[in-house]
mmCIF file of C-alpha atoms in Angstrom:
data_model
loop_
_atom_site.group_PDB
_atom_site.id
_atom_site.type_symbol
_atom_site.label_atom_id
_atom_site.label_comp_id
_atom_site.label_asym_id
_atom_site.label_seq_id
_atom_site.Cartn_x
_atom_site.Cartn_y
_atom_site.Cartn_z
ATOM 1 C CA MET A 1 83.290 -154.069 -15.924
ATOM 2 C CA GLU A 2 86.298 -151.818 -15.410
ATOM 3 C CA GLU A 3 88.597 -154.556 -16.712
ATOM 4 C CA ARG A 4 86.423 -154.907 -19.832
ATOM 5 C CA TYR A 5 86.618 -151.151 -20.399
ATOM 6 C CA GLU A 6 90.417 -151.260 -20.141
ATOM 7 C CA LEU A 7 90.559 -154.082 -22.700
ATOM 8 C CA ILE A 8 88.388 -152.091 -25.103
ATOM 9 C CA GLU A 9 90.616 -149.030 -24.653
ATOM 10 C CA GLN A 10 93.703 -151.150 -25.375
ATOM 11 C CA PHE A 11 92.011 -152.583 -28.460
ATOM 12 C CA GLN A 12 91.227 -149.087 -29.727
ATOM 13 C CA GLN A 13 94.763 -147.916 -29.053
ATOM 14 C CA TYR A 14 96.553 -150.674 -30.958
ATOM 15 C CA MET A 15 94.224 -151.389 -33.889
ATOM 16 C CA GLU A 16 96.032 -149.788 -36.780
ATOM 17 C CA ASN A 17 93.902 -148.767 -39.729
ATOM 18 C CA PRO A 18 95.456 -150.398 -42.850
ATOM 19 C CA LEU A 19 94.109 -147.561 -45.010
ATOM 20 C CA LEU A 20 96.829 -145.399 -43.465
ATOM 21 C CA TRP A 21 99.437 -146.626 -45.971
ATOM 22 C CA PRO A 22 97.365 -146.509 -49.188
ATOM 23 C CA ILE A 23 96.247 -142.997 -48.212
ATOM 24 C CA LEU A 24 99.858 -141.971 -47.651
ATOM 25 C CA GLU A 25 100.724 -143.215 -51.149
ATOM 26 C CA VAL A 26 97.836 -141.250 -52.633
ATOM 27 C CA LEU A 27 98.802 -138.056 -50.783
ATOM 28 C CA ARG A 28 102.467 -138.412 -51.736
ATOM 29 C CA LYS A 29 101.427 -138.364 -55.384
ATOM 30 C CA GLN A 30 98.832 -135.588 -54.983
ATOM 31 C CA SER A 31 99.173 -133.677 -51.734
ATOM 32 C CA SER A 32 96.041 -131.519 -51.983
ATOM 33 C CA GLY A 33 92.651 -131.255 -53.628
ATOM 34 C CA TRP A 34 91.141 -134.196 -51.738
ATOM 35 C CA LYS A 35 87.826 -134.484 -49.936
ATOM 36 C CA VAL A 36 86.685 -137.525 -47.969
ATOM 37 C CA HIS A 37 84.284 -138.645 -50.696
ATOM 38 C CA THR A 38 86.815 -138.187 -53.543
ATOM 39 C CA LEU A 39 89.471 -140.009 -51.517
ATOM 40 C CA SER A 40 86.981 -142.801 -50.844
ATOM 41 C CA ALA A 41 86.181 -143.101 -54.560
ATOM 42 C CA HIS A 42 89.876 -143.222 -55.456
ATOM 43 C CA LEU A 43 90.601 -145.895 -52.840
ATOM 44 C CA SER A 44 87.698 -147.912 -54.254
ATOM 45 C CA GLU A 45 89.252 -147.690 -57.720
ATOM 46 C CA LEU A 46 92.530 -148.988 -56.277
ATOM 47 C CA GLY A 47 90.687 -151.942 -54.704
ATOM 48 C CA PHE A 48 91.074 -150.881 -51.062
ATOM 49 C CA MET A 49 87.501 -149.918 -50.265
ATOM 50 C CA PRO A 50 84.859 -152.652 -50.692
ATOM 51 C CA VAL A 51 81.182 -152.297 -49.810
ATOM 52 C CA LEU A 52 81.047 -152.188 -46.012
ATOM 53 C CA ASP A 53 77.307 -152.449 -45.383
ATOM 54 C CA GLU A 54 74.269 -153.527 -47.388
ATOM 55 C CA LYS A 55 72.454 -150.366 -46.309
ATOM 56 C CA PRO A 56 73.725 -147.422 -48.420
ATOM 57 C CA GLU A 57 73.559 -144.890 -45.586
ATOM 58 C CA LYS A 58 75.523 -147.174 -43.239
ATOM 59 C CA ASP A 59 78.012 -148.016 -45.977
ATOM 60 C CA LEU A 60 78.650 -144.287 -46.497
ATOM 61 C CA PHE A 61 79.050 -143.697 -42.758
ATOM 62 C CA LYS A 62 81.506 -146.587 -42.362
ATOM 63 C CA ARG A 63 83.553 -145.483 -45.374
ATOM 64 C CA ASN A 64 83.785 -141.965 -43.986
ATOM 65 C CA PHE A 65 84.671 -143.258 -40.537
ATOM 66 C CA LEU A 66 87.460 -145.508 -41.802
ATOM 67 C CA ILE A 67 89.013 -142.720 -43.863
ATOM 68 C CA MET A 68 88.796 -140.112 -41.099
ATOM 69 C CA ASN A 69 90.214 -142.620 -38.596
ATOM 70 C CA ALA A 70 93.120 -143.372 -40.948
ATOM 71 C CA LEU A 71 93.741 -139.673 -41.586
ATOM 72 C CA TYR A 72 93.972 -138.888 -37.876
ATOM 73 C CA GLN A 73 96.280 -141.875 -37.318
ATOM 74 C CA LEU A 74 98.414 -140.741 -40.250
ATOM 75 C CA GLN A 75 98.472 -137.177 -38.950
ATOM 76 C CA GLU A 76 99.971 -138.384 -35.669
ATOM 77 C CA THR A 77 102.381 -140.734 -37.447
ATOM 78 C CA LEU A 78 103.786 -138.020 -39.735
ATOM 79 C CA TYR A 79 104.002 -135.311 -37.073
ATOM 80 C CA PRO A 80 106.258 -133.330 -36.568
ATOM 81 C CA ASP A 81 108.133 -133.924 -39.855
ATOM 82 C CA HIS A 82 105.022 -133.242 -41.923
ATOM 83 C CA TRP A 83 101.578 -131.887 -41.220
ATOM 84 C CA LEU A 84 98.438 -133.544 -42.503
ATOM 85 C CA GLN A 85 95.452 -131.243 -42.488
ATOM 86 C CA VAL A 86 92.418 -133.356 -41.668
ATOM 87 C CA GLN A 87 89.267 -131.622 -42.816
ATOM 88 C CA ALA A 88 86.471 -133.541 -44.515
ATOM 89 C CA MET A 89 86.369 -131.120 -47.451
ATOM 90 C CA ASP A 90 90.049 -130.116 -47.576
ATOM 91 C CA ILE A 91 92.683 -132.798 -46.967
ATOM 92 C CA ILE A 92 96.256 -131.562 -47.475
ATOM 93 C CA LEU A 93 99.657 -133.159 -46.847
ATOM 94 C CA MET A 94 102.000 -130.253 -46.107
ATOM 95 C CA SER A 95 105.764 -130.081 -46.483
ATOM 96 C CA THR A 96 108.128 -129.679 -43.532
ATOM 97 C CA HIS A 97 108.249 -125.918 -44.103
ATOM 98 C CA GLN A 98 104.463 -125.622 -44.311
ATOM 99 C CA SER A 99 103.945 -127.731 -41.201
ATOM 100 C CA MET A 100 105.574 -125.198 -38.862
ATOM 101 C CA GLY A 101 103.156 -123.937 -36.236
ATOM 102 C CA HIS A 102 100.866 -126.965 -36.441
ATOM 103 C CA GLU A 103 100.495 -129.619 -33.757
ATOM 104 C CA VAL A 104 98.202 -132.534 -32.985
ATOM 105 C CA ASP A 105 95.248 -131.323 -30.921
ATOM 106 C CA GLN A 106 94.527 -134.099 -28.443
ATOM 107 C CA GLN A 107 91.435 -132.190 -27.262
ATOM 108 C CA ASP A 108 89.821 -131.901 -30.693
ATOM 109 C CA PRO A 109 86.328 -133.461 -30.266
ATOM 110 C CA LEU A 110 86.181 -134.507 -33.943
ATOM 111 C CA ARG A 111 89.523 -136.291 -33.653
ATOM 112 C CA ASP A 112 88.405 -137.904 -30.396
ATOM 113 C CA TYR A 113 85.286 -139.259 -32.102
ATOM 114 C CA TYR A 114 86.994 -140.745 -35.158
ATOM 115 C CA ILE A 115 90.039 -142.163 -33.361
ATOM 116 C CA HIS A 116 87.861 -144.449 -31.193
ATOM 117 C CA TRP A 117 86.734 -147.645 -32.911
ATOM 118 C CA LYS A 118 83.651 -147.955 -30.699
ATOM 119 C CA ASN A 119 82.088 -145.222 -32.854
ATOM 120 C CA TYR A 120 82.403 -147.336 -36.010
ATOM 121 C CA ASP A 121 79.012 -148.878 -35.145
ATOM 122 C CA ALA A 122 80.152 -152.493 -35.093
ATOM 123 C CA GLU A 123 81.180 -155.168 -32.632
ATOM 124 C CA GLU A 124 84.877 -155.489 -31.776
ATOM 125 C CA GLY A 125 85.101 -158.822 -33.595
ATOM 126 C CA GLU A 126 83.672 -157.341 -36.791
ATOM 127 C CA VAL A 127 86.160 -154.467 -36.724
ATOM 128 C CA LYS A 128 89.067 -156.879 -36.235
ATOM 129 C CA ARG A 129 87.849 -159.029 -39.118
ATOM 130 C CA LEU A 130 87.453 -155.995 -41.360
ATOM 131 C CA LEU A 131 90.924 -154.649 -40.619
ATOM 132 C CA ASN A 132 92.478 -158.086 -41.090
ATOM 133 C CA GLU A 133 90.868 -158.275 -44.535
ATOM 134 C CA PHE A 134 92.082 -154.771 -45.390
ATOM 135 C CA TRP A 135 95.596 -155.622 -44.252
ATOM 136 C CA THR A 136 95.641 -158.824 -46.334
ATOM 137 C CA ARG A 137 94.526 -156.805 -49.352
ATOM 138 C CA TYR A 138 97.354 -154.327 -48.796
ATOM 139 C CA LYS A 139 99.928 -157.097 -48.351
ATOM 140 C CA GLU A 140 98.922 -158.464 -51.733
ATOM 141 C CA PHE A 141 99.095 -154.966 -53.230
ATOM 142 C CA VAL A 142 102.749 -154.497 -52.194
ATOM 143 C CA GLY A 143 103.644 -157.986 -53.402
ATOM 144 C CA SER A 144 104.057 -159.755 -50.079
ATOM 145 C CA THR A 145 104.212 -163.539 -50.004
ATOM 146 C CA ASN A 146 102.470 -165.743 -47.477
ATOM 147 C CA GLY A 147 105.344 -165.110 -45.061
ATOM 148 C CA ASN A 148 105.911 -168.758 -44.147
ATOM 149 C CA ASP A 149 109.585 -168.077 -43.432
ATOM 150 C CA MET A 150 108.805 -165.228 -41.049
ATOM 151 C CA ASP A 151 108.404 -165.900 -37.333
ATOM 152 C CA ARG A 152 108.264 -163.668 -34.269
ATOM 153 C CA SER A 153 111.988 -163.871 -33.562
ATOM 154 C CA LYS A 154 112.958 -162.922 -37.125
ATOM 155 C CA ALA A 155 110.352 -160.174 -37.227
ATOM 156 C CA LEU A 156 111.643 -158.599 -34.006
ATOM 157 C CA SER A 157 115.193 -158.892 -35.334
ATOM 158 C CA LEU A 158 114.197 -156.945 -38.455
ATOM 159 C CA PHE A 159 112.638 -154.317 -36.202
ATOM 160 C CA GLU A 160 115.866 -154.349 -34.108
ATOM 161 C CA LEU A 161 113.806 -154.990 -30.990
ATOM 162 C CA PRO A 162 114.407 -157.417 -28.069
ATOM 163 C CA LEU A 163 112.219 -160.484 -27.568
ATOM 164 C CA ASP A 164 110.482 -158.780 -24.646
ATOM 165 C CA ALA A 165 109.528 -155.674 -26.655
ATOM 166 C CA THR A 166 106.264 -154.102 -25.581
ATOM 167 C CA GLN A 167 103.204 -153.590 -27.779
ATOM 168 C CA THR A 168 103.864 -149.851 -27.858
ATOM 169 C CA GLU A 169 107.501 -150.335 -28.911
ATOM 170 C CA ILE A 170 106.521 -152.745 -31.691
ATOM 171 C CA ARG A 171 103.837 -150.461 -33.103
ATOM 172 C CA LYS A 172 105.991 -147.310 -32.939
ATOM 173 C CA THR A 173 108.930 -149.087 -34.570
ATOM 174 C CA TRP A 174 106.739 -150.444 -37.358
ATOM 175 C CA ARG A 175 105.456 -146.977 -38.226
ATOM 176 C CA LYS A 176 108.939 -145.457 -38.049
ATOM 177 C CA LEU A 177 110.418 -148.123 -40.354
ATOM 178 C CA ALA A 178 107.434 -148.086 -42.710
ATOM 179 C CA LEU A 179 107.798 -144.336 -43.158
ATOM 180 C CA LYS A 180 111.538 -144.666 -43.722
ATOM 181 C CA TRP A 181 111.313 -147.407 -46.379
ATOM 182 C CA HIS A 182 107.964 -146.566 -47.982
ATOM 183 C CA PRO A 183 108.397 -146.816 -51.791
ATOM 184 C CA ASP A 184 107.033 -143.312 -52.319
ATOM 185 C CA ARG A 185 109.779 -141.754 -50.214
ATOM 186 C CA GLU A 186 112.872 -140.409 -51.965
ATOM 187 C CA CYS A 187 115.146 -142.982 -50.301
ATOM 188 C CA GLY A 188 112.462 -145.653 -49.984
ATOM 189 C CA ASP A 189 112.911 -149.264 -51.005
ATOM 190 C CA SER A 190 109.951 -151.352 -52.156
ATOM 191 C CA GLU A 191 111.649 -154.677 -51.358
ATOM 192 C CA GLN A 192 112.653 -153.609 -47.848
ATOM 193 C CA PHE A 193 109.149 -152.264 -47.282
ATOM 194 C CA ARG A 194 107.658 -155.575 -48.453
ATOM 195 C CA VAL A 195 109.827 -157.523 -45.988
ATOM 196 C CA LEU A 196 108.873 -155.150 -43.175
ATOM 197 C CA CYS A 197 105.222 -155.709 -44.080
ATOM 198 C CA GLU A 198 105.775 -159.440 -43.629
ATOM 199 C CA ALA A 199 107.334 -158.819 -40.212
ATOM 200 C CA TRP A 200 104.508 -156.534 -39.134
ATOM 201 C CA HIS A 201 101.934 -159.042 -40.354
ATOM 202 C CA VAL A 202 103.403 -161.552 -37.878
ATOM 203 C CA LEU A 203 103.735 -159.092 -34.988
ATOM 204 C CA ARG A 204 100.433 -157.268 -35.480
ATOM 205 C CA HIS A 205 98.424 -160.349 -34.493
ATOM 206 C CA GLU A 206 100.306 -160.342 -31.208
ATOM 207 C CA VAL A 207 99.846 -156.607 -30.733
ATOM 208 C CA HIS A 208 96.141 -156.785 -31.555
ATOM 209 C CA ALA A 209 95.428 -159.916 -29.559
#
């Protein structure tokens, strides 16, 4: 039982929410004025948010959960260079200057609820399937190919990591590189970002296994 609990905790720790990157793009273009429901509607218009449940009330809950989960993951990813204010009715991406004095509150009960996938109200397999579908959709959005020429060795080389890199190292490096080369950044590069997406697509299956 304890071993099963540890596996679930590991699953929750490494399952990256693919909405993190579309949300970052949206916030880069408009840093304030967002609420969870307006962000959800905009992501739906962009093709990133399909119907998640046949029951309207469950569909709304799951949409809200996915967005809040992604926002909290993004908050931690951007910190301390930027601060993302995560409030359901007031989502703001702050500049470096504005972010002074803010820090990630690991004891925040709301954050603790939304960061754990067990609260999504679905089996582990369903969550994995959902996130795989979301990630595939995002790969297509950034123009990625099927990645047939990308293997684990090449992917790790692009990440400048050794063959025995840990799950934590792989995930942290992916986020660091994705932030550096994201097309919406001043010095970003859409082609480099696309290639990194291909590499992460190969490595993420290993990380999430």
